Short mmCIF file of C-alpha atoms in Angstrom, two decimals:
data_model
loop_
_atom_site.label_atom_id
_atom_site.label_comp_id
_atom_site.label_asym_id
_atom_site.label_seq_id
_atom_site.Cartn_x
_atom_site.Cartn_y
_atom_site.Cartn_z
CA MET I 1211 0.23 -0.02 0.06
CA ARG I 1212 1.16 3.32 -1.03
CA VAL I 1213 1.84 5.59 2.15
CA THR I 1214 2.44 9.36 1.83
CA ARG I 1215 4.62 11.63 3.88
CA ALA I 1216 2.03 13.12 5.27
CA ALA I 1217 0.38 9.81 6.49
CA LYS I 1218 3.88 8.95 8.03
CA ALA I 1219 3.65 12.00 10.13
CA LEU I 1220 0.37 11.16 11.37
CA ALA I 1221 1.68 7.81 12.51
CA LEU I 1222 4.66 9.59 14.13
CA ILE I 1223 2.14 12.10 16.13
CA ALA I 1224 0.22 8.93 17.28
CA LEU I 1225 3.02 6.95 18.23
CA PRO I 1226 2.51 5.96 21.77
CA GLY I 1227 5.01 6.79 24.50
CA VAL I 1228 6.63 9.61 21.98
CA GLY I 1229 6.03 12.96 22.88
CA PRO I 1230 6.64 16.16 21.12
CA VAL I 1231 10.20 16.53 22.52
CA ARG I 1232 11.45 12.85 21.51
CA ARG I 1233 9.63 13.32 18.23
CA ASN I 1234 11.49 16.36 17.25
CA GLU I 1235 14.68 15.01 18.65
CA ARG I 1236 14.22 12.10 16.25
CA LEU I 1237 12.98 14.34 13.36
CA GLU I 1238 16.24 16.61 13.97
CA GLU I 1239 18.76 13.69 14.12
CA TYR I 1240 17.29 11.99 11.04
CA GLY I 1241 16.67 15.15 8.91
CA SER I 1242 13.14 14.07 7.48
CA ILE I 1243 9.91 12.63 8.19
CA SER I 1244 10.42 9.64 6.18
CA ALA I 1245 13.79 8.91 7.98
CA ALA I 1246 12.67 9.39 11.11
CA VAL I 1247 9.80 6.88 10.67
CA GLU I 1248 12.36 4.02 9.30
CA SER I 1249 14.54 4.67 12.43
CA PHE I 1250 11.68 3.74 14.42
CA LEU I 1251 10.68 0.58 12.34
CA GLU I 1252 14.40 -0.35 12.28
CA ASP I 1253 14.43 -0.39 16.35
CA GLN I 1254 12.00 -3.71 16.14
CA ASP I 1255 10.37 -2.72 19.03
CA GLU I 1256 6.85 -2.18 20.38
CA HIS I 1257 7.17 1.38 18.43
CA ALA I 1258 8.37 -0.29 15.34
CA ARG I 1259 4.94 -2.69 15.63
CA SER I 1260 2.79 0.33 16.50
CA LEU I 1261 3.79 2.36 13.32
CA ARG I 1262 3.23 -0.52 11.21
CA ARG I 1263 -0.14 -1.08 12.44
CA SER I 1264 -0.98 2.76 12.15
CA LEU I 1265 0.51 3.68 8.78
CA PRO I 1266 -2.25 2.20 6.78
CA GLU I 1267 -5.13 3.75 8.94
CA CYS I 1268 -3.46 7.17 8.59
CA GLN I 1269 -3.32 6.76 4.88
CA VAL I 1270 -7.19 6.24 5.05
CA LEU I 1271 -7.12 9.67 7.30
CA VAL I 1272 -5.13 11.62 4.41
CA ASP I 1273 -7.42 10.12 1.83
CA ARG I 1274 -10.18 10.96 3.46
CA ALA I 1275 -9.52 14.74 4.19
CA GLN I 1276 -8.36 14.94 0.32
CA ASP I 1277 -11.64 13.35 -1.07
CA ALA I 1278 -13.46 16.13 1.33
CA GLY I 1279 -11.67 18.67 -0.63
CA LEU I 1280 -8.91 19.49 1.91
CA THR I 1281 -5.18 20.18 0.85
CA VAL I 1282 -3.25 18.35 3.11
CA LEU I 1283 0.40 19.56 3.73
CA ASP I 1284 3.04 17.70 5.97
CA ARG I 1285 6.01 20.22 7.44
CA GLU I 1286 8.34 19.63 4.36
CA ASP I 1287 5.63 20.36 1.74
CA ASP I 1288 6.70 23.71 -0.20
CA GLY I 1289 3.00 25.11 0.73
CA TYR I 1290 3.58 24.72 4.22
CA PRO I 1291 3.84 28.39 5.62
CA ASP I 1292 7.70 29.00 6.22
CA LEU I 1293 7.00 31.03 9.45
CA LEU I 1294 5.06 28.28 10.84
CA ARG I 1295 7.72 25.64 10.13
CA ARG I 1296 10.30 27.72 11.73
CA ALA I 1297 8.27 28.88 14.74
CA PRO I 1298 9.60 27.84 18.15
CA LEU I 1299 6.23 26.64 18.87
CA SER I 1300 6.39 22.75 18.22
CA PRO I 1301 5.04 23.58 14.54
CA PRO I 1302 2.21 20.77 13.33
CA LEU I 1303 3.75 17.95 11.30
CA VAL I 1304 0.50 18.15 9.19
CA LEU I 1305 -2.00 21.06 8.25
CA PHE I 1306 -5.34 19.95 6.70
CA VAL I 1307 -6.35 23.30 4.52
CA GLN I 1308 -9.92 24.29 3.37
CA GLY I 1309 -9.59 27.13 0.84
CA THR I 1310 -6.30 28.94 0.12
CA LEU I 1311 -3.79 30.27 2.40
CA PRO I 1312 -2.96 33.86 1.63
CA ASP I 1313 0.35 35.31 0.28
CA GLN I 1314 0.29 37.60 3.44
CA ILE I 1315 1.02 34.55 5.68
CA MET I 1316 3.70 32.80 3.30
CA GLY I 1317 6.80 35.03 3.70
CA LYS I 1318 9.88 33.46 4.81
CA GLU I 1319 10.61 35.59 7.84
CA VAL I 1320 8.44 37.70 10.35
CA SER I 1321 9.14 40.94 8.65
CA ASP I 1322 7.78 39.33 5.40
CA VAL I 1323 4.45 38.33 6.81
CA ASP I 1324 1.40 40.77 6.80
CA SER I 1325 -0.92 39.11 9.37
CA ILE I 1326 -2.02 39.68 12.89
CA ALA I 1327 -4.00 37.30 15.16
CA VAL I 1328 -7.17 38.87 16.78
CA VAL I 1329 -8.47 36.96 19.76
CA GLY I 1330 -10.27 37.00 22.85
CA THR I 1331 -13.15 35.49 25.07
CA ARG I 1332 -16.13 33.67 23.72
CA SER I 1333 -18.31 35.30 26.19
CA ALA I 1334 -17.73 38.73 24.56
CA THR I 1335 -19.66 41.98 25.40
CA ARG I 1336 -21.15 44.20 23.17
CA GLU I 1337 -18.16 46.49 23.47
CA GLY I 1338 -15.87 43.55 22.80
CA LEU I 1339 -17.42 42.51 19.82
CA ASP I 1340 -17.63 46.09 18.26
CA GLU I 1341 -14.05 46.52 18.97
CA ALA I 1342 -13.18 43.19 17.24
CA THR I 1343 -15.43 43.89 14.24
CA ALA I 1344 -13.96 47.18 13.62
CA LEU I 1345 -10.49 45.97 14.24
CA GLY I 1346 -10.94 43.24 11.86
CA ARG I 1347 -12.38 45.38 9.12
CA GLY I 1348 -9.59 48.11 9.70
CA LEU I 1349 -6.69 45.49 9.48
CA ALA I 1350 -8.09 43.91 6.25
CA ALA I 1351 -9.04 47.09 4.38
CA SER I 1352 -5.29 47.62 5.22
CA GLY I 1353 -4.38 44.58 3.50
CA VAL I 1354 -3.49 42.79 6.70
CA VAL I 1355 -4.51 39.06 7.06
CA VAL I 1356 -6.83 38.53 10.41
CA VAL I 1357 -5.81 35.13 11.97
CA SER I 1358 -8.16 34.05 14.55
CA GLY I 1359 -9.92 30.66 16.22
CA LEU I 1360 -13.37 30.93 14.42
CA ALA I 1361 -14.66 30.72 18.07
CA LEU I 1362 -17.88 32.43 19.40
CA GLY I 1363 -17.30 35.82 20.49
CA VAL I 1364 -14.44 37.86 19.90
CA ASP I 1365 -12.86 35.44 17.34
CA ALA I 1366 -15.93 35.37 15.13
CA ALA I 1367 -16.52 39.02 15.33
CA ALA I 1368 -12.79 39.67 14.00
CA HIS I 1369 -13.44 37.08 10.86
CA ARG I 1370 -16.65 38.82 10.13
CA GLY I 1371 -15.17 42.17 10.39
CA ALA I 1372 -12.47 41.20 8.20
CA LEU I 1373 -14.98 39.93 5.54
CA SER I 1374 -16.94 43.19 5.61
CA ALA I 1375 -13.81 45.34 4.59
CA THR I 1376 -13.25 46.82 1.25
CA THR I 1377 -10.00 48.49 0.40
CA MET I 1378 -9.85 51.60 -2.22
CA SER I 1379 -9.15 49.11 -4.84
CA GLY I 1380 -12.47 47.06 -4.13
CA VAL I 1381 -10.51 43.98 -2.70
CA ALA I 1382 -9.90 43.32 1.19
CA ALA I 1383 -7.36 40.97 2.64
CA PRO I 1384 -8.64 37.52 3.30
CA THR I 1385 -9.23 35.99 6.79
CA VAL I 1386 -7.66 32.59 8.21
CA ALA I 1387 -9.20 30.68 10.74
CA VAL I 1388 -7.72 27.87 12.81
CA LEU I 1389 -9.44 25.08 14.35
CA GLY I 1390 -9.32 23.16 17.49
CA GLY I 1391 -10.49 19.96 15.83
CA ALA I 1392 -11.21 18.35 12.52
CA HIS I 1393 -13.07 19.98 9.71
CA ASP I 1394 -15.64 17.46 9.92
CA ARG I 1395 -16.15 17.96 13.74
CA LEU I 1396 -16.64 21.84 13.23
CA HIS I 1397 -17.13 23.59 16.60
CA PRO I 1398 -19.12 25.47 17.00
CA LYS I 1399 -21.41 24.37 14.42
CA ALA I 1400 -22.99 27.64 14.66
CA ASN I 1401 -20.20 29.01 12.83
CA ALA I 1402 -20.22 26.67 9.93
CA GLY I 1403 -21.45 29.44 7.75
CA LEU I 1404 -18.97 31.88 8.70
CA ALA I 1405 -16.16 29.06 7.68
CA ALA I 1406 -17.93 28.85 4.14
CA ARG I 1407 -17.53 32.73 3.89
CA ILE I 1408 -14.03 32.73 4.93
CA VAL I 1409 -13.34 30.10 2.09
CA ALA I 1410 -15.44 31.81 -0.57
CA GLY I 1411 -13.67 34.95 0.48
CA GLY I 1412 -10.46 34.00 -0.48
CA GLY I 1413 -9.11 32.67 2.96
CA ALA I 1414 -8.64 29.43 4.61
CA VAL I 1415 -9.84 27.39 7.62
CA LEU I 1416 -7.15 25.12 8.91
CA SER I 1417 -6.27 22.27 11.45
CA GLU I 1418 -3.88 20.20 12.48
CA TYR I 1419 -6.11 17.43 13.03
CA PRO I 1420 -7.22 14.58 10.52
CA PRO I 1421 -10.99 13.85 9.79
CA GLY I 1422 -12.93 12.60 12.69
CA VAL I 1423 -11.14 14.36 15.74
CA ARG I 1424 -13.42 15.92 17.91
CA PRO I 1425 -12.17 19.23 19.98
CA ASN I 1426 -11.50 19.35 23.57
CA ARG I 1427 -10.31 21.96 25.88
CA GLY I 1428 -6.82 20.66 25.48
CA SER I 1429 -6.77 20.73 21.56
CA PHE I 1430 -8.25 24.35 21.64
CA LEU I 1431 -5.36 25.59 23.68
CA GLU I 1432 -3.02 23.70 21.25
CA ARG I 1433 -4.26 25.22 18.36
CA ASN I 1434 -3.69 28.87 19.81
CA ARG I 1435 0.26 28.32 18.95
CA ILE I 1436 -0.51 27.91 15.62
CA ILE I 1437 -2.60 31.16 15.57
CA ALA I 1438 0.45 32.91 17.05
CA GLY I 1439 2.62 30.99 14.80
CA LEU I 1440 0.74 32.41 11.43
CA SER I 1441 1.13 35.87 12.93
CA ARG I 1442 3.51 38.91 13.11
CA ALA I 1443 1.41 40.04 16.15
CA VAL I 1444 -0.86 39.13 18.54
CA VAL I 1445 -3.95 41.41 19.85
CA VAL I 1446 -6.05 40.22 22.65
CA VAL I 1447 -9.46 42.30 22.51
CA GLU I 1448 -10.94 41.05 25.70
CA ALA I 1449 -9.98 38.23 28.02
CA GLY I 1450 -11.05 37.47 31.38
CA GLU I 1451 -8.44 36.18 33.88
CA GLN I 1452 -8.80 32.79 32.77
CA SER I 1453 -9.40 33.22 29.05
CA GLY I 1454 -7.95 30.68 26.71
CA ALA I 1455 -6.79 33.83 24.59
CA LEU I 1456 -4.27 34.42 27.12
CA SER I 1457 -2.50 31.28 25.81
CA THR I 1458 -2.10 32.71 22.57
CA ALA I 1459 -0.68 35.79 23.76
CA THR I 1460 1.78 33.56 25.87
CA HIS I 1461 2.97 31.52 22.65
CA ALA I 1462 3.45 35.17 20.89
CA ALA I 1463 5.71 36.46 23.76
CA ASP I 1464 7.68 33.10 23.84
CA ALA I 1465 8.26 33.59 20.11
CA GLY I 1466 9.32 37.19 20.79
CA LEU I 1467 6.43 38.37 18.85
CA PRO I 1468 4.64 41.69 19.82
CA VAL I 1469 1.30 41.48 21.99
CA LEU I 1470 -1.29 44.18 22.16
CA THR I 1471 -4.21 44.64 24.11
CA VAL I 1472 -7.14 46.83 24.70
CA PRO I 1473 -6.94 48.81 27.95
CA THR I 1474 -9.56 49.14 30.55
CA ARG I 1475 -10.59 50.18 33.95
CA PRO I 1476 -8.97 48.29 37.01
CA SER I 1477 -12.37 47.51 38.20
CA ASP I 1478 -13.40 45.65 35.00
CA ARG I 1479 -13.11 41.96 35.65
CA ARG I 1480 -14.33 41.06 32.31
CA ARG I 1481 -11.04 42.31 30.92
CA ALA I 1482 -8.80 41.33 33.76
CA GLY I 1483 -6.50 39.27 31.38
CA ASN I 1484 -6.22 42.41 29.40
CA LEU I 1485 -5.00 44.08 32.73
CA LYS I 1486 -2.54 41.31 33.38
CA LEU I 1487 -1.06 41.41 29.89
CA LEU I 1488 -0.46 45.15 30.21
CA ARG I 1489 1.29 44.67 33.62
CA ASP I 1490 3.24 41.71 31.90
CA GLY I 1491 4.71 44.26 29.23
CA ALA I 1492 1.95 44.30 26.42
CA ALA I 1493 1.61 47.36 24.43
CA PRO I 1494 -1.90 49.12 24.84
CA LEU I 1495 -4.01 49.19 21.75
CA ILE I 1496 -5.90 52.46 21.54
CA ASP I 1497 -6.39 52.70 17.61
CA LEU I 1498 -4.88 51.43 14.71
CA SER I 1499 -2.18 53.56 14.78
CA ASP I 1500 -0.74 51.06 17.58
CA VAL I 1501 -1.00 48.34 15.21
CA ALA I 1502 0.60 49.98 12.56
CA SER I 1503 3.76 50.34 14.63
CA VAL I 1504 4.19 46.66 14.17
CA PHE I 1505 4.74 47.30 10.48
CA PRO I 1506 7.43 49.84 10.34
CA ASP I 1507 8.97 48.49 7.13
CA ARG I 1508 5.95 48.11 5.23
CA SER I 1509 3.84 50.71 2.98
CA LEU I 1510 0.62 49.49 4.57
CA ALA I 1511 1.65 50.94 7.87
CA GLY I 1512 0.82 54.44 6.63
CA ALA I 1513 -2.72 53.17 5.46
CA ALA I 1514 -3.23 51.92 9.14
CA LEU I 1515 -2.04 55.17 10.58
CA ARG I 1516 -4.68 56.70 8.25
CA ALA I 1517 -7.52 54.53 9.56
CA SER I 1518 -6.91 55.24 13.18
CA GLY I 1519 -8.37 58.83 12.90
CA GLY I 1520 -6.74 60.03 15.93
CA THR I 1521 -9.44 60.60 19.16
CA ASP I 1522 -12.14 59.98 16.45
CA GLY I 1523 -10.80 56.55 15.71
CA GLN I 1524 -10.00 55.31 19.26
CA LEU I 1525 -10.89 52.03 20.18
CA ASP I 1526 -12.44 53.40 23.34
CA ALA I 1527 -12.17 50.54 25.96
CA ARG I 1528 -14.03 52.92 28.70
CA ARG I 1529 -17.03 53.72 26.40
CA GLY I 1530 -16.75 50.45 24.06
CA VAL I 1531 -16.56 52.53 21.00
CA GLY I 1532 -14.80 50.29 19.11
CA ALA I 1533 -16.54 50.34 15.55
CA ARG I 1534 -15.09 53.73 14.97
CA ALA I 1535 -11.24 52.25 14.46
CA THR I 1536 -11.48 52.89 10.32
CA HIS I 1537 -12.06 56.61 10.33
CA LEU I 1538 -9.37 59.04 8.86
CA PRO I 1539 -8.45 62.17 10.75
CA ARG I 1540 -10.33 65.19 10.15
CA ASN I 1541 -8.44 67.70 7.88
CA PRO I 1542 -8.80 71.33 9.04
CA GLY I 1543 -8.66 73.96 6.19
CA GLY I 1544 -9.47 71.75 3.40
CA LEU I 1545 -5.96 70.33 2.96
CA VAL I 1546 -5.50 67.42 0.79
CA ASP I 1547 -4.04 64.04 2.48
CA ARG I 1548 -2.07 61.93 -0.35
CA ASP I 1549 -1.41 58.23 0.32
CA HIS I 1550 2.07 58.23 -1.67
CA ASP I 1551 1.66 54.51 -2.24
CA SER I 1552 -1.48 54.48 -4.04
CA GLY I 1553 -1.62 58.07 -5.36
CA LEU I 1554 -5.32 58.72 -4.09
CA ALA I 1555 -6.02 61.63 -2.52
CA PHE I 1556 -8.41 61.37 0.38
CA ALA I 1557 -9.53 65.13 0.53
CA THR I 1558 -11.94 67.50 2.72
CA GLY I 1559 -12.15 69.97 -0.17
CA ALA I 1560 -12.96 70.29 -3.81
CA VAL I 1561 -10.53 67.42 -4.85
CA GLY I 1562 -12.48 64.86 -2.49
CA VAL I 1563 -15.86 66.26 -4.44
CA LYS I 1564 -14.57 65.32 -7.64
CA ARG I 1565 -13.63 61.89 -6.59
CA MET I 1566 -16.93 61.15 -5.43
CA ALA I 1567 -17.76 58.77 -8.25
CA ASP I 1568 -14.92 56.47 -7.46
CA LEU I 1569 -17.11 55.42 -4.30
CA GLY I 1570 -19.82 53.90 -6.53
CA GLY I 1571 -23.43 54.00 -6.27
CA LEU I 1572 -24.25 52.65 -3.24
CA ALA I 1573 -21.86 54.93 -1.07
CA ARG I 1574 -23.31 57.97 -3.00
CA THR I 1575 -26.88 56.76 -2.09
CA VAL I 1576 -25.97 56.09 1.74
CA LEU I 1577 -24.67 59.81 1.65
CA GLU I 1578 -27.89 60.90 0.15
CA VAL I 1579 -30.22 58.95 2.49
CA LEU I 1580 -28.06 60.45 5.42
CA HIS I 1581 -28.40 64.06 4.33
CA GLU I 1582 -32.27 63.33 4.14
CA ASN I 1583 -32.44 61.58 7.50
CA GLY I 1584 -29.65 62.75 9.50
CA GLU I 1585 -27.99 60.10 12.08
CA LEU I 1586 -28.97 56.59 11.43
CA SER I 1587 -28.18 53.07 12.87
CA PHE I 1588 -26.81 50.36 10.62
CA ASP I 1589 -30.22 48.88 10.68
CA GLY I 1590 -31.77 51.88 10.17
CA LEU I 1591 -29.60 52.76 7.10
CA LEU I 1592 -30.80 49.23 5.61
CA VAL I 1593 -34.52 50.03 5.98
CA ALA I 1594 -34.34 53.57 4.66
CA LEU I 1595 -32.35 52.40 1.61
CA SER I 1596 -35.06 49.88 0.92
CA ARG I 1597 -37.97 52.31 1.45
CA THR I 1598 -36.80 55.19 -0.37
CA ARG I 1599 -34.18 53.96 -2.95
CA PRO I 1600 -35.53 50.18 -3.67
CA SER I 1601 -33.72 49.98 -6.56
CA THR I 1602 -30.22 50.16 -4.67
CA ALA I 1603 -31.67 48.19 -1.93
CA SER I 1604 -28.27 46.28 -0.30
CA SER I 1605 -27.34 43.00 1.75
CA PRO I 1606 -25.79 44.14 5.10
CA SER I 1607 -22.32 42.89 3.74
CA GLN I 1608 -22.62 45.52 1.16
CA LEU I 1609 -23.75 48.10 2.99
CA ALA I 1610 -20.84 47.39 5.64
CA GLY I 1611 -18.46 47.58 2.78
CA ALA I 1612 -19.98 50.92 1.56
CA LEU I 1613 -19.82 52.40 5.00
CA VAL I 1614 -15.92 51.53 5.29
CA ARG I 1615 -15.21 53.04 1.93
CA LEU I 1616 -17.10 56.29 3.21
CA GLU I 1617 -15.17 56.22 6.52
CA LEU I 1618 -11.84 55.71 5.00
CA ARG I 1619 -12.76 58.91 2.86
CA GLY I 1620 -13.90 60.87 6.11
CA ALA I 1621 -17.25 61.28 4.59
CA VAL I 1622 -19.15 59.52 7.34
CA ARG I 1623 -18.67 59.21 11.01
CA ARG I 1624 -20.02 56.60 13.32
CA GLY I 1625 -20.58 58.00 16.97
CA GLU I 1626 -20.45 56.78 20.35
CA ASP I 1627 -24.01 55.42 20.31
CA GLY I 1628 -23.46 53.38 16.99
CA ARG I 1629 -25.28 55.84 14.79
CA PHE I 1630 -23.72 56.95 11.16
CA SER I 1631 -23.89 60.50 10.17
CA GLY I 1632 -22.21 62.46 7.34
CA THR I 1633 -19.23 64.86 8.09
CA GLY I 1634 -17.11 67.38 6.42
CA PRO I 1635 -16.93 69.43 3.30
CA LEU I 1636 -17.66 66.25 1.23
CA PHE I 1637 -21.34 66.32 2.99
CA ALA I 1638 -21.79 69.99 2.83
CA PRO I 1639 -25.02 71.32 1.23
CA GLY I 1640 -24.86 71.19 -2.82
CA THR I 1641 -21.99 68.61 -2.55
CA LEU I 1642 -24.11 65.55 -3.49
CA ASP I 1643 -25.70 67.58 -6.33
CA VAL I 1644 -22.36 67.79 -7.96
CA LYS I 1645 -22.53 65.42 -11.28
#
């Protein structure tokens, strides 16, 4: 029976009495997965007998995964992420991937990777969910891949935020989810639709577990090292004192990666984990400029700074104003603020008015509806669009994308109560009449 290298790797993982340390020592000594397996087989002991029994079974698992449409990558495959392969975090011998691993996570060095882990508690507050959504949207709009764990709460909100993003070119960075069990044992089942959207959006859902493996507390903690290993930094949005998200931060710190967290009041026990991280040396995340500092050598850092918006764009932990993280700073005096990489002018004067056509029909219609109705919530905007502009009625994801484009242009602001309003000379009387 043909036995692939991935099946041999699974057999090594399942070898009784051989833990990660001994397994890695054998791999380092013999230089490859196949050679390490042969060395155990030559020992003619219980390990050899166990391997002979398990190799065919492991090949069946690999075949099942491939038949289900998964890409199976062992650590020696060219398609295996270099950063994860060399991470000091016991990189998995095998990855099962649904979808496409984005180019942003395939760099050979940390400095070549444009991805950030966004993690937090499953039982998140409304503020935490808003902050995670805003952060995911702002990062993706800036070209940064959001890596998280597809769990309820902060993880899912970060993925959804990334999926709702749209850049000036009309294409946002995909997002990557790391599972704590096999793909056919997806947990939570409620996020099956989200997983499908991630794959459809050009991203990936991956696991180190073959078909049939159910997740448990230990496997969720284990997968956190992969989330950290695929990222240039880790952001903990909201975490209690015992939150599993803290293990992701620990893995990142062990690997020498930056850790950021949203600050809060000392009395806020829902974010006791955030406070612990700050005490241990994590950097505070106030707005996207703090994330941009992770990318000092990349052109996208400037875009992230423009997404921070100073005090208007803060992730305000005290008041829970997280969804405003993608605002541009206001530009007094009508000065043009030019993005030197793209050549686009984000202006609050006449130049910006002339570029209104670049926004697209839905974004322009949103401005018209806000002009007529004043401040509106997201749901209120959906209703107003369907009532007053039925020909341009949009889905929630389309509206979210339009709002991001408008926020990045400085034409719309989201208030502390979550309601949207037009802002600046782009919204001045008569502006929308320009043809």
